[in-house]
Coordinates of C-alpha atoms and ligand atoms in Angstrom, one line a residue:
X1 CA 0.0 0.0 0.0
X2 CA 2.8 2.5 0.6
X3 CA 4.3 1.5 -2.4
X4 CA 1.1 2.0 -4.1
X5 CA 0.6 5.3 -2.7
X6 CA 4.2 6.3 -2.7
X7 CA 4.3 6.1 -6.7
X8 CA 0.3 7.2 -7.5
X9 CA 1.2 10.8 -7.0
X10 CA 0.1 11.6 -4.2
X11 CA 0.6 15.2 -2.6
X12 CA 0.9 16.4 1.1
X13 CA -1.8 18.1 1.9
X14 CA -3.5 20.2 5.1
X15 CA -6.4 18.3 5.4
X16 CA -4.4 15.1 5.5
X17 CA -2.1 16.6 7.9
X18 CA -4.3 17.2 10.1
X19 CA -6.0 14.2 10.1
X20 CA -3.7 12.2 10.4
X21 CA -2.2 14.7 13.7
X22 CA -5.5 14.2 14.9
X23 CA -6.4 10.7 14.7
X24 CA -3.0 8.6 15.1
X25 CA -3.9 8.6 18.6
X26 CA -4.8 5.2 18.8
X27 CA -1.7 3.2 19.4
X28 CA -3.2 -0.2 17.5
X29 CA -3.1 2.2 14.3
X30 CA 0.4 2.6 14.9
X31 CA 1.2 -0.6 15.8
X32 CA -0.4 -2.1 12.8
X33 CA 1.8 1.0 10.5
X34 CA 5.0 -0.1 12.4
X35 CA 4.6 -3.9 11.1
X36 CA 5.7 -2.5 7.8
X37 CA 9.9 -1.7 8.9
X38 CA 9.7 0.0 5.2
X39 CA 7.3 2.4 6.0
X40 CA 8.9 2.5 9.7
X41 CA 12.5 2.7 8.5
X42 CA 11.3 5.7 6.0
X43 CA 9.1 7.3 8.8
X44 CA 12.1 7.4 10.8
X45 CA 15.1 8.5 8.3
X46 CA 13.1 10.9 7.1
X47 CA 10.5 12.6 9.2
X48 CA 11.8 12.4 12.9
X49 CA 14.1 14.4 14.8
X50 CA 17.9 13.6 13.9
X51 CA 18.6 11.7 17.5
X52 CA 15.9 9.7 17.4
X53 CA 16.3 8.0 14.1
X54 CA 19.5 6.0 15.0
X55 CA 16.7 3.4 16.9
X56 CA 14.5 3.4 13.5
X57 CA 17.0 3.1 10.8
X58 CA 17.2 -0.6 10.8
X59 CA 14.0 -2.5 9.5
X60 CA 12.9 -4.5 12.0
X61 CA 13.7 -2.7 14.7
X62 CA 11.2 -0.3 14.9
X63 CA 9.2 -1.1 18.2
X64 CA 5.7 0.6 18.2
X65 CA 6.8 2.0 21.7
X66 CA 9.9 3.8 20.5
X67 CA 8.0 5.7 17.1
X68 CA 5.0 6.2 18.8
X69 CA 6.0 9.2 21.4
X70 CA 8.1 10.8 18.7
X71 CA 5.4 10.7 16.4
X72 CA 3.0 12.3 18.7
X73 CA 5.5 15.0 19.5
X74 CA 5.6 16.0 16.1
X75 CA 4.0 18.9 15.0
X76 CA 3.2 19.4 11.5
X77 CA 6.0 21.3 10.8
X78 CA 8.6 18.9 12.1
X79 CA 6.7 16.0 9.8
X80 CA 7.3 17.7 6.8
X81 CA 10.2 16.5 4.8
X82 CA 13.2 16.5 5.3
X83 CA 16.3 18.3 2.2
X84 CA 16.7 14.5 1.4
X85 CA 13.3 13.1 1.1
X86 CA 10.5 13.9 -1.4
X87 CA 7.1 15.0 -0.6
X88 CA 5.9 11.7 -2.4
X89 CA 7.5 9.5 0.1
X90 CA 6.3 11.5 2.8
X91 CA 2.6 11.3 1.8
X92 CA 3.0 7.8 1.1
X93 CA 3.9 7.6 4.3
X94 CA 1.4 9.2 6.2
X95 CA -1.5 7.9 3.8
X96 CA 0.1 4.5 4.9
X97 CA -1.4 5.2 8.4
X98 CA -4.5 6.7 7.0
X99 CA -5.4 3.5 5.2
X100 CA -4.5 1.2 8.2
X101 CA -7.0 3.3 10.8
X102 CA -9.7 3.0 7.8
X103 CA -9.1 -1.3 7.2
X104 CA -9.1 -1.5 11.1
X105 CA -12.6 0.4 11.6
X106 CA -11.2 2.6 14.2
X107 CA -13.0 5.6 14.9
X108 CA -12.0 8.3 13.2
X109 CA -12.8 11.3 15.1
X110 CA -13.0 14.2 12.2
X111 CA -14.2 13.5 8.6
X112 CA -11.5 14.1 5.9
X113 CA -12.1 16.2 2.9
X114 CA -9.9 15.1 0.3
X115 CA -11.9 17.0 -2.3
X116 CA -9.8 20.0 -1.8
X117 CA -7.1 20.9 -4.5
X118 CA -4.2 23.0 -2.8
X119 CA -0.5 23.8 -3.4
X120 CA 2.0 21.8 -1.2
X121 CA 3.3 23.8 2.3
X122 CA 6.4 21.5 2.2
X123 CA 8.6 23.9 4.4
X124 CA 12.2 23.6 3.9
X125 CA 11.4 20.2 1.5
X126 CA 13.1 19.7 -1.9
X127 CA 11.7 20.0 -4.4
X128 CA 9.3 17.6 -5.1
X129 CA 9.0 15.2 -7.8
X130 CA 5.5 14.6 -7.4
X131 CA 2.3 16.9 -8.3
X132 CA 2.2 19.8 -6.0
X133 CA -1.8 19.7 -5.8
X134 CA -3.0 16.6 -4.8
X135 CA -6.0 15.7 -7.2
X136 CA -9.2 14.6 -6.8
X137 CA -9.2 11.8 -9.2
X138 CA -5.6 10.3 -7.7
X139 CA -7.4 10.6 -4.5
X140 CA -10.3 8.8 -5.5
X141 CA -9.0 5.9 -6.9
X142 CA -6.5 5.5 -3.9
X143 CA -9.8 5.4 -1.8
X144 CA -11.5 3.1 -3.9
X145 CA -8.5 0.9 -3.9
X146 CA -8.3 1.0 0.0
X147 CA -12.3 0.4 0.2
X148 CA -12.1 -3.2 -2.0
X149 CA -8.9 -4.0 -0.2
X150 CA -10.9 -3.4 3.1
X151 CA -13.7 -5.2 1.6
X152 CA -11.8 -8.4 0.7
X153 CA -10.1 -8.0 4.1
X154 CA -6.8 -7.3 2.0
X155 CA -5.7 -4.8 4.4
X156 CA -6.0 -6.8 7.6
X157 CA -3.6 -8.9 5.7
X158 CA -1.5 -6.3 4.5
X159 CA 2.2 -7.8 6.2
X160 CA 1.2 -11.2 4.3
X161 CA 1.5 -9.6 1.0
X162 CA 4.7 -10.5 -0.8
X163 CA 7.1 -7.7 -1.7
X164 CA 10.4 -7.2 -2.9
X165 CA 12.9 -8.1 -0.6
X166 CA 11.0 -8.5 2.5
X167 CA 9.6 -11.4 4.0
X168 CA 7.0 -11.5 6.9
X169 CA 8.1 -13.5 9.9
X170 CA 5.9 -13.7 12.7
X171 CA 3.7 -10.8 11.5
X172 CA 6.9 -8.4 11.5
X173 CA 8.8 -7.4 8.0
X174 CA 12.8 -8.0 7.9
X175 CA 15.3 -7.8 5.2
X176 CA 14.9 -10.8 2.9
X177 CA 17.4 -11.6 -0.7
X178 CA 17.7 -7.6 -1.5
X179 CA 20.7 -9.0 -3.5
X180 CA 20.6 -12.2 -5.7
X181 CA 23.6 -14.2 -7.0
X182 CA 22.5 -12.9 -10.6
X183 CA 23.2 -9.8 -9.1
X184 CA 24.6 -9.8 -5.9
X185 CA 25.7 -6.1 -4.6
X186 CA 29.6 -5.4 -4.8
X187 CA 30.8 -4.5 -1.6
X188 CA 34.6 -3.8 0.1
X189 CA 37.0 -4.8 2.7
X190 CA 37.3 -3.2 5.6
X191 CA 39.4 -5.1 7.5
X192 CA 40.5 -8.7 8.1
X193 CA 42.0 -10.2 11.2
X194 CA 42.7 -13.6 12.1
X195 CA 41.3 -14.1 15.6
X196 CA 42.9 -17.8 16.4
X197 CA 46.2 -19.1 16.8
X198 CA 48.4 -22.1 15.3
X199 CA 46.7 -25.1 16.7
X200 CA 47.7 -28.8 15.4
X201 CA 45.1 -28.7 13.3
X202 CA 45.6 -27.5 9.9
X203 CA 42.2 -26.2 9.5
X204 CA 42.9 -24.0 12.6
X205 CA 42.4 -20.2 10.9
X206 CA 39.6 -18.1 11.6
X207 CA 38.8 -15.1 10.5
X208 CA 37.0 -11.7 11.5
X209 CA 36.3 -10.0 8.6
X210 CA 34.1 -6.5 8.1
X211 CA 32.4 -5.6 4.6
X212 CA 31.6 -2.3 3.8
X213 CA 27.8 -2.3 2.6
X214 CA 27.4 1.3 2.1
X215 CA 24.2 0.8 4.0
X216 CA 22.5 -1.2 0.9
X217 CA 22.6 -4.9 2.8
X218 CA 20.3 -4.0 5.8
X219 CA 20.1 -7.5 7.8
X220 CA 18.4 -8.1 11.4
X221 CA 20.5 -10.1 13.9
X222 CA 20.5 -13.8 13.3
X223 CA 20.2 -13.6 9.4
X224 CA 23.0 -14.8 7.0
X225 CA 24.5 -13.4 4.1
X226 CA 26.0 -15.2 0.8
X227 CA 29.4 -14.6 -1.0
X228 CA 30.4 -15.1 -4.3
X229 CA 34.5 -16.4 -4.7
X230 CA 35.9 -15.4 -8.0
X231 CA 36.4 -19.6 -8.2
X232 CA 37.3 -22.1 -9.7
X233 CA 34.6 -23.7 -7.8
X234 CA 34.4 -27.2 -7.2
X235 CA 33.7 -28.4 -10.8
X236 CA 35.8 -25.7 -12.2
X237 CA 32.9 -22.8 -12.5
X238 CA 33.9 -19.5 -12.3
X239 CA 32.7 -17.3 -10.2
X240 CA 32.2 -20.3 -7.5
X241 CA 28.5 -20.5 -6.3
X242 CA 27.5 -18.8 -3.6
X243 CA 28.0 -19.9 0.4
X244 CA 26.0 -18.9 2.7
X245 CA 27.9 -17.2 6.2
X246 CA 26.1 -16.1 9.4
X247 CA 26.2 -13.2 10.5
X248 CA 28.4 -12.1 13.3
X249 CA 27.6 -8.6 13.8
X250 CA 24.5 -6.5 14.9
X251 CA 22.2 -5.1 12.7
X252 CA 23.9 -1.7 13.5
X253 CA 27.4 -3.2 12.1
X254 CA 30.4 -3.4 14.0
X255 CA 31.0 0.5 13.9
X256 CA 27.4 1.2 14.6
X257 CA 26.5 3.2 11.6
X258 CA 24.8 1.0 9.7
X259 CA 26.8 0.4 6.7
X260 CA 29.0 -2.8 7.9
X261 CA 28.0 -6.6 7.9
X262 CA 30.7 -9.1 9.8
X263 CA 31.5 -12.4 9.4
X264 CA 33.8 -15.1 11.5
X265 CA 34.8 -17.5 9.0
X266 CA 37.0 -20.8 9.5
X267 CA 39.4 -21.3 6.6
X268 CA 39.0 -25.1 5.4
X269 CA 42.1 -26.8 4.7
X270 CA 42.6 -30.6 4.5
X271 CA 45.8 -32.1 4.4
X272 CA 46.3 -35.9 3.2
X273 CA 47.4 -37.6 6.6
X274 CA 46.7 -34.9 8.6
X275 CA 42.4 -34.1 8.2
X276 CA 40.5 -35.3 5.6
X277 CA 41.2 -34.7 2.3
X278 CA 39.2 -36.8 0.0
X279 CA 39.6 -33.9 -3.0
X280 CA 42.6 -31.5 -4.0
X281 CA 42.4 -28.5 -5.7
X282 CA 46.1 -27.3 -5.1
X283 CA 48.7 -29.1 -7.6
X284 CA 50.8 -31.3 -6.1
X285 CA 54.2 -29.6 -4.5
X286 CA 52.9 -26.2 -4.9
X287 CA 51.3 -25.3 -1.6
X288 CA 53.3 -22.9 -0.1
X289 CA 52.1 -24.7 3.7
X290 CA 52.0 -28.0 3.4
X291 CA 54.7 -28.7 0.1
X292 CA 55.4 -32.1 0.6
X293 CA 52.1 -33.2 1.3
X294 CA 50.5 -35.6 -1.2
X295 CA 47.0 -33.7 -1.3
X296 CA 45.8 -30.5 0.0
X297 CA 42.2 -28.9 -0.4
X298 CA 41.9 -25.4 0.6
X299 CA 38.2 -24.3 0.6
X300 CA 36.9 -22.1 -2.2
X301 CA 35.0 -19.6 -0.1
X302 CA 36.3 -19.6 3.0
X303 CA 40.0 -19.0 1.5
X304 CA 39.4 -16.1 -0.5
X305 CA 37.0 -14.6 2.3
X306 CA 40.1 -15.2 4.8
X307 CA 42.4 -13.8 2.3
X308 CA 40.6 -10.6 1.7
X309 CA 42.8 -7.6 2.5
X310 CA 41.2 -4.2 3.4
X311 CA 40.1 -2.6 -0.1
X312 CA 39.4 -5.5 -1.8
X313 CA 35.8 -5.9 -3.3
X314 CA 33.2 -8.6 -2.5
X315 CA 30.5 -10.0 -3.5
X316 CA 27.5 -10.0 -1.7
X317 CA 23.9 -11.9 -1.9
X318 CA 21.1 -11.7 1.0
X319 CA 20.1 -11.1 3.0
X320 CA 18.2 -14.3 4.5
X321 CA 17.4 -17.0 7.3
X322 CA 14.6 -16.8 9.9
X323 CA 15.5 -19.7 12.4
X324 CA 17.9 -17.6 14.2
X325 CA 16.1 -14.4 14.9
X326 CA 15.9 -13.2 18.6
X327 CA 12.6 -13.2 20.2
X328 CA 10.7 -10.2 20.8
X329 CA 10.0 -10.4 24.0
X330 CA 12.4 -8.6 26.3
X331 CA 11.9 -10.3 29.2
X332 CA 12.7 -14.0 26.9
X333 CA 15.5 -15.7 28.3
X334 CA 18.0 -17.4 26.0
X335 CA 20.7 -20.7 25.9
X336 CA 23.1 -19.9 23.1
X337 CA 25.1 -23.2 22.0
X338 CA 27.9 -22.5 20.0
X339 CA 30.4 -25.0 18.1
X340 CA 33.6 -23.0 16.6
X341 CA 32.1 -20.1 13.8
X342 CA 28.5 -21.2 15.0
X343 CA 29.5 -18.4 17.6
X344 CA 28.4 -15.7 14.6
X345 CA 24.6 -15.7 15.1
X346 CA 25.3 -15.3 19.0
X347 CA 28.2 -12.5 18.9
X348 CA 25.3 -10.8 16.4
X349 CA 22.8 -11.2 19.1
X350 CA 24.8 -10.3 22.4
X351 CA 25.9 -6.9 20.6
X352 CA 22.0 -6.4 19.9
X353 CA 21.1 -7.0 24.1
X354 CA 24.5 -5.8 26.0
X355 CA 26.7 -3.8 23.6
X356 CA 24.7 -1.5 20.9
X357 CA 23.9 1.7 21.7
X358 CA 20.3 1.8 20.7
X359 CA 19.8 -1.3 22.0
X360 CA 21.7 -2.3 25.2
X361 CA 19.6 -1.9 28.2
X362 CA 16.3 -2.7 26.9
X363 CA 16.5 -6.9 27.3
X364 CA 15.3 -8.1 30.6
X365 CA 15.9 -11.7 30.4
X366 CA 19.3 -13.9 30.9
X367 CA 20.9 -15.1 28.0
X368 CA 23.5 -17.9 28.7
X369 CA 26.2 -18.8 26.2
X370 CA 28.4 -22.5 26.1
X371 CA 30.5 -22.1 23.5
X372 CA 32.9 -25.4 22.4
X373 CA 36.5 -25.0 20.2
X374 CA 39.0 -27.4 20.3
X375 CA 41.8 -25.8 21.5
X376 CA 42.2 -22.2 24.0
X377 CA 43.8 -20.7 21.2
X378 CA 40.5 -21.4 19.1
X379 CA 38.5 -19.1 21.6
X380 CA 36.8 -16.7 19.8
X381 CA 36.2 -13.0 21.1
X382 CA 36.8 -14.3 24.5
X383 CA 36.9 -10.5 25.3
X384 CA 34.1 -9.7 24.4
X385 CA 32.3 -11.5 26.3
X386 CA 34.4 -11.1 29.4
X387 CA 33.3 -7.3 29.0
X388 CA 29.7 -8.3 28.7
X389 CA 30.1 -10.2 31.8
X390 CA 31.7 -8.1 34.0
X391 CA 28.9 -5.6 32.9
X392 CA 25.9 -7.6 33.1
X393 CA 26.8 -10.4 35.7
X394 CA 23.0 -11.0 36.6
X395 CA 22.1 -11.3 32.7
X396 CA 24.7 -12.5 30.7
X397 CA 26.8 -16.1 31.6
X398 CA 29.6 -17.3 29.6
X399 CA 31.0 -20.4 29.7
X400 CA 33.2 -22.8 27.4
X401 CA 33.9 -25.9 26.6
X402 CA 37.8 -26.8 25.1
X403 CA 37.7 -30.3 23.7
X404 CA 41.6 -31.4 23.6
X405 CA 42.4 -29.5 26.8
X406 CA 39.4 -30.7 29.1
X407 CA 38.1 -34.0 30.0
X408 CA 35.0 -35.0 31.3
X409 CA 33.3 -38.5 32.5
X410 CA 30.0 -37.8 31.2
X411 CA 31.8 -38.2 26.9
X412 CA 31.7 -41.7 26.8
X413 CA 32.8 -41.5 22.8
X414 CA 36.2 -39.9 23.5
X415 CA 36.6 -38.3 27.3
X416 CA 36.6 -34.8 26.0
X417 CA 34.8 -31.8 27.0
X418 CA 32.2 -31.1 24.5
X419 CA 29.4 -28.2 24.8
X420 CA 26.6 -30.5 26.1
X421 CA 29.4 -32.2 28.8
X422 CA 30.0 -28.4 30.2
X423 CA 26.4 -27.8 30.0
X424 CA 25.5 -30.8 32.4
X425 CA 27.7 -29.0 34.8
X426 CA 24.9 -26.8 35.5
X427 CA 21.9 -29.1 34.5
X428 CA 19.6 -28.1 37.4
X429 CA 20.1 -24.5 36.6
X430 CA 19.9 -25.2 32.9
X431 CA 17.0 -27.0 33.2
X432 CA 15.0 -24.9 34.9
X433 CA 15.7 -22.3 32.6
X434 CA 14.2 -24.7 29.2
X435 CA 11.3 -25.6 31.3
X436 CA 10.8 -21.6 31.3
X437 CA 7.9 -21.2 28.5
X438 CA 9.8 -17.7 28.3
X439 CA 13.2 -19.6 27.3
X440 CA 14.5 -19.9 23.9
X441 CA 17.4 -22.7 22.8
X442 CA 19.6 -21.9 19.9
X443 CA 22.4 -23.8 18.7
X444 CA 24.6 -23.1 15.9
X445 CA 27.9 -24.6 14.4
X446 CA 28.5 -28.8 14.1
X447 CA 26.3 -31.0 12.8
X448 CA 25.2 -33.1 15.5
X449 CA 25.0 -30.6 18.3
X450 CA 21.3 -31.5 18.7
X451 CA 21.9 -34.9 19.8
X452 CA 24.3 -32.7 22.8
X453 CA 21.4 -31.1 23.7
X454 CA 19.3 -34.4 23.8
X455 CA 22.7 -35.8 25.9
X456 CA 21.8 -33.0 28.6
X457 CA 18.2 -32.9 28.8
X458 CA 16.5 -36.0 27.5
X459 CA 16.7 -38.0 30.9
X460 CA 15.6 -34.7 32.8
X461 CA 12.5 -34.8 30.4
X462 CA 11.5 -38.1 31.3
X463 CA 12.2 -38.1 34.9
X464 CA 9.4 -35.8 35.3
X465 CA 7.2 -38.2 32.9
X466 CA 7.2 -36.5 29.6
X467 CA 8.4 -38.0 26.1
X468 CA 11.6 -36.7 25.0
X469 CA 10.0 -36.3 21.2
X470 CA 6.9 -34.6 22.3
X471 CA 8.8 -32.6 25.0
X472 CA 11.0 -31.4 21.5
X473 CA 7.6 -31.1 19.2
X474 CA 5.9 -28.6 21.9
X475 CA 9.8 -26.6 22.1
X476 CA 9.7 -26.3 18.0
X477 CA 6.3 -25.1 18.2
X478 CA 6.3 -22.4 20.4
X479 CA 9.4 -21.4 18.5
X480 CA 11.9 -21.2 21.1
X481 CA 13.8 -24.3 19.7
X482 CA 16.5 -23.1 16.9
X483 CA 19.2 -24.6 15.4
X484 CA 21.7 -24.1 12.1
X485 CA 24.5 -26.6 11.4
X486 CA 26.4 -27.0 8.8
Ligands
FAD1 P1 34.4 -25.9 -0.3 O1 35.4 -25.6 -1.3 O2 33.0 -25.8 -0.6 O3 34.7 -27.3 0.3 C1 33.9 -27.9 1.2 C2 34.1 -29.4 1.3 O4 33.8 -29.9 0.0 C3 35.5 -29.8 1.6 O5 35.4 -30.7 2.7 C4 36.0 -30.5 0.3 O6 36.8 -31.6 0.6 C5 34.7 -30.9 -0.3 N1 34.8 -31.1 -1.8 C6 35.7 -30.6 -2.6 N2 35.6 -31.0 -3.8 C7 34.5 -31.8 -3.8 C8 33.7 -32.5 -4.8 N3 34.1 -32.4 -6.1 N4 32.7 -33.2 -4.4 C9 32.3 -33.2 -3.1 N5 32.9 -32.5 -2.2 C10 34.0 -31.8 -2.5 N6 31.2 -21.2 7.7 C11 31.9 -20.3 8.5 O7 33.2 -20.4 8.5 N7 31.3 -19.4 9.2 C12 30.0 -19.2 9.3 O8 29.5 -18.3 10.0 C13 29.2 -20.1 8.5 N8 27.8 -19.9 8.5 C14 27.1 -20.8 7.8 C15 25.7 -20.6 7.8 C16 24.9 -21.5 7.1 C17 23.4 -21.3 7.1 C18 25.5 -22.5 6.3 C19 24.7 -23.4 5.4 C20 26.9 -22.6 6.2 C21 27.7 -21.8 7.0 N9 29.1 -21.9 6.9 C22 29.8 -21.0 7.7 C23 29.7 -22.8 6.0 C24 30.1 -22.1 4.7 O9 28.9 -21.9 4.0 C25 31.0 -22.9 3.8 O10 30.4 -24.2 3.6 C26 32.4 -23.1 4.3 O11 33.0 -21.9 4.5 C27 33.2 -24.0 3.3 O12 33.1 -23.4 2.1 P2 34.4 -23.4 1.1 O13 34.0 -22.9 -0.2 O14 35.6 -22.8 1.7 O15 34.7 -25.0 1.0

């Protein structure tokens, strides 16, 4: 409908104004407006005060709660567009709201009198693209359009309506495949930094890596991106197709500005003799690592994302994924389980609740992480989430598990510490917390970390008479069960 409105031509005008000032009073009207982030995100870059915007620029996160005080305190004046947005967008906008209150049947207070044909008052707006009188016809059929959608009940279903990269998730719009691999957007290196040490292992690199998005790739935490190599891929294509990477930072971006999407990604190598290596793709002898060995793989992807240097241009799909989105409630409590890069989804989430600006401060709930690597000097942002710790000790728990360095009795493949085995460390405390309806489980990384979190909790499940299966059925759907492995 905004779209719609946006492009029909239609004008600011007083009486609109003013209804609008005068009716958007009734906070279901706005909640209903703030489902679409598009209108949201453009209601918020463009039409409210400069340090409020910062909360509204991301889709998606546009609680009713934050946009609804500022709206109000509006006046006309400050509504009006902004040097860098065009009167059309703004009406669109506003009609947007209009349109809701009208398929909701709320009462609208004042009749509007669209009939009227004036010249724009946009003060201090640019000039507009659009027709500086808004016209009765325009306005006519925009009305008739919004009386059959209310009629067929279009309207009520307004977020269910497919558009252009968005998808609706649980009634709320986020970013969904605004880049494509047929045309994926060309981004550029900020910066690369190996964030591991020289382990026996020879896959043993990973990599934090920041790509300049120039604002373009707008993601919500817990979505992925994809990236194109410049190949040979697998079977010799060039460029390689596309892999898909979490993504480690906050919708915000590392910086906080909104133009920068992060990754952590593990650089796959497999040496004959010394890790798999069923395939090779370097010739033999010509690895400058591993010279003598009789086969090496290095990973398409994952070697030329770890080998970007700051400058260099990449190639970006997405973005998508919806298993890994944080809850809405603020008082949800959450058990992150991380296997090596399956940290990314989590380090994008803990920014969002204990580190962002516009966002630290407002969860209310406890978020736990267990986070398993193979060796201490696989650890990855350790730091970070000491900081988080020492700042939030009541909210925020962080523990982890390192495979070749601990042991515990409870493995009875191999001995070692895994996630689930430092999770049964505090089982009573853990449990409590999944029985909590409020509780959501995510677990990201290794193949196979599901059957951990059966390991720690299945027996618990049916010591208080439940079936493990239908204990997991109920968890998946009331949504607070998520996992991604690779
Ligand atoms: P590839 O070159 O694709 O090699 C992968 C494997 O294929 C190797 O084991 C190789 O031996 C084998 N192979 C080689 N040739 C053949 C052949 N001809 N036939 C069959 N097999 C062959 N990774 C991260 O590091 N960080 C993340 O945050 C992350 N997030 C992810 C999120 C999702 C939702 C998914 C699905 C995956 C994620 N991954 C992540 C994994 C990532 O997508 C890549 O799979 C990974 O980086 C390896 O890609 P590559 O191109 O480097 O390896």
């Amino acid at each position: 409908m905004l779209f719609f409105l946006s492009h029909a031509g239609l004008s600011a005008d007083d009486h609109v104004l003013d209804f609008l000032l005068t009716n958007l009073d009734a906070l279901d009207l706005v909640n209903l407006a703030l489902t679409s982030s598009v209108c949201c995100w453009r209601l918020g870059r463009g039409y409210l005060p400069c340090k409020s915007r910062q909360n509204l620029e991301t889709p998606g996160h546009c609680p009713a709660s934050d946009a609804w005080p500022l709206v109000q305190q509006c006046s006309c004046e400050k509504l009006m567009p902004t040097a860098a947005f065009s009167t059309r967008q703004f009406t669109g906008g506003l009609a947007f709201f209009y349109f809701a209150a009208m398929a909701l049947d709320l009462p609208v207070t004042r009749p509007l009198h669209l009939e009227a044909t004036r010249p724009v008052k946009a003060h201090g707006a640019s000039k507009s693209t659009s027709s500086p009188f808004v016209t009765t016809s325009r306005v006519s059929a925009a009305l008739a359009l919004a009386g059959l959608a209310r009629q067929c009940g279009v309207l009520r279903r307004a977020t269910a309506v497919k558009k252009k990269g968005v998808r609706v998730v649980e009634g709320k719009e986020i970013p969904w495949n605004l880049f494509s691999p047929k045309a994926p957007y060309k981004g550029s290196t900020v910066s690369k930094e190996t964030i591991t040490s020289k382990t026996p292992l020879v896959n043993w690199e990973t990599c934090h890596v920041i790509m300049d998005h120039g604002g373009k790739v707008p993601y919500i935490e817990g979505q992925s991106i994809g990236i194109i190599a410049p190949g040979p891929d697998k079977k010799g294509e060039t460029p390689a197709k596309i892999r898909l990477y979490s993504i480690a930072s906050s919708a915000p971006g590392d910086d906080e500005k909104n133009n920068t999407v992060s990754l952590v990604v593990k650089r796959v190598v497999e040496v004959a003799g010394r890790g798999w290596c069923e395939y090779s793709n370097v010739e033999k002898g010509k690895d400058p690592e591993f010279p003598d060995a009789a086969k090496v793989y290095r990973g398409v992807c994952s070697s030329h994302i770890c080998d970007l240097n700051a400058g260099d241009d990449v190639l970006i799909t997405g973005p998508t994924g919806a298993e890994m989105l944080l809850p809405e409630d603020p008082e949800a409590n959450m058990i992150f389980m991380a296997t090596g890069t399956g940290i990314a989804p989590f380090r994008s989430h803990l920014r969002n609740l204990f580190h962002d600006r516009v966002s630290k401060g407002k969860f209310k709930g406890v978020a736990w992480l267990f986070l398993g690597v193979p060796f201490s000097q696989s650890l990855l942002y350790d730091e970070e989430w000491k900081e988080m710790q020492a700042e939030y000790p009541d909210q925020f728990r962080y523990d982890y598990a390192v495979s070749s360095e601990e042991k515990s009795e409870k493995n009875k493949i191999n001995g070692e510490m895994w996630v689930q085995h430092k999770m049964m460390q505090y089982a009573d405390d853990l449990w409590e917390l999944v029985k909590d309806p409020k509780t959501h489980v995510y677990m990201c990384g290794l193949k196979g970390m599901e059957s951990g979190f059966a390991e720690c909790f299945q027996e618990r499940v049916e010591a208080e008479g439940m079936v493990y299966a239908e204990f997991l059925k109920k968890m998946k759907k009331d949504k607070r069960y998520h996992v991604e492995v690779y």
